[in-house]
């Protein structure tokens, strides 16, 4: 990829804009003055899995479709855990509505949570030890998981992982997005991430505020 000052500048603006959008979305979902993160059903009852005595929980998408999984697996989501009172030993967790996540995406999230409970994802450390996805993520199931979805679903998973506070899923999907963007120009990245172009005034201000980007 080009590392000239102009491209470095545009890449920086793209990343900054993405971070601001994520933070804005997260502040909307989790207002700073509120401790409530998502809505729980009023009449939910804990159910038990067929295979063992572990308590189970149902996560419901914004369309109203529910997916059952062991509560021990669902606790990887800090948002779900907080909604259930944060008790790791809760034997009667209430079912939870995930009002910002659609059915197809939530189904993939539940698939991830179930598998992670059986085979945790190895930590993705930075700096990355390799410049390829396979070189960083060596567990085949996780390689196939992200490579088996199209780009819109991948972005939906990033958003869902952020909303549900599932750090391993957020790390995995962000890594895949980063690998997809490698070698792309700043303009190509802007289009892929659907970031509007800066106005002349915004670009002039950004150049003024971030002069260091142009330092060789």
mmCIF file of C-alpha atoms in Angstrom, residues 26 32 35 44-45 83 88 101 110-111 115-116 121 123 131 150 159 164 175 181 183 187 192 201 204 207-208 210:
data_model
loop_
_atom_site.group_PDB
_atom_site.id
_atom_site.type_symbol
_atom_site.label_atom_id
_atom_site.label_comp_id
_atom_site.label_asym_id
_atom_site.label_seq_id
_atom_site.Cartn_x
_atom_site.Cartn_y
_atom_site.Cartn_z
ATOM 1 C CA UNK A 26 -21.934 2.491 21.772
ATOM 2 C CA UNK A 32 -23.329 6.931 30.350
ATOM 3 C CA UNK A 35 -26.623 0.975 33.984
ATOM 4 C CA UNK A 44 -38.547 -15.526 31.081
ATOM 5 C CA UNK A 45 -37.800 -18.748 32.885
ATOM 6 C CA UNK A 83 -28.291 -8.155 32.149
ATOM 7 C CA UNK A 88 -21.579 -16.538 37.343
ATOM 8 C CA UNK A 101 -29.057 -7.634 16.502
ATOM 9 C CA UNK A 110 -24.762 -17.991 19.228
ATOM 10 C CA UNK A 111 -22.835 -20.446 17.049
ATOM 11 C CA UNK A 115 -18.058 -23.258 20.050
ATOM 12 C CA UNK A 116 -15.943 -20.863 22.105
ATOM 13 C CA UNK A 121 -10.192 -18.842 20.760
ATOM 14 C CA UNK A 123 -5.754 -14.753 22.313
ATOM 15 C CA UNK A 131 0.695 -10.536 8.279
ATOM 16 C CA UNK A 150 -20.056 -12.427 3.244
ATOM 17 C CA UNK A 159 -21.286 -4.457 15.321
ATOM 18 C CA UNK A 164 -22.837 -7.499 23.144
ATOM 19 C CA UNK A 175 -8.750 -8.956 12.342
ATOM 20 C CA UNK A 181 -8.278 -4.034 3.778
ATOM 21 C CA UNK A 183 -3.144 -3.507 0.202
ATOM 22 C CA UNK A 187 -10.067 5.621 -1.253
ATOM 23 C CA UNK A 192 -15.587 -0.437 1.609
ATOM 24 C CA UNK A 201 -13.609 22.610 5.261
ATOM 25 C CA UNK A 204 -8.593 21.680 5.875
ATOM 26 C CA UNK A 207 -4.827 18.911 8.052
ATOM 27 C CA UNK A 208 -4.458 21.738 10.549
ATOM 28 C CA UNK A 210 -3.018 16.631 12.483
#
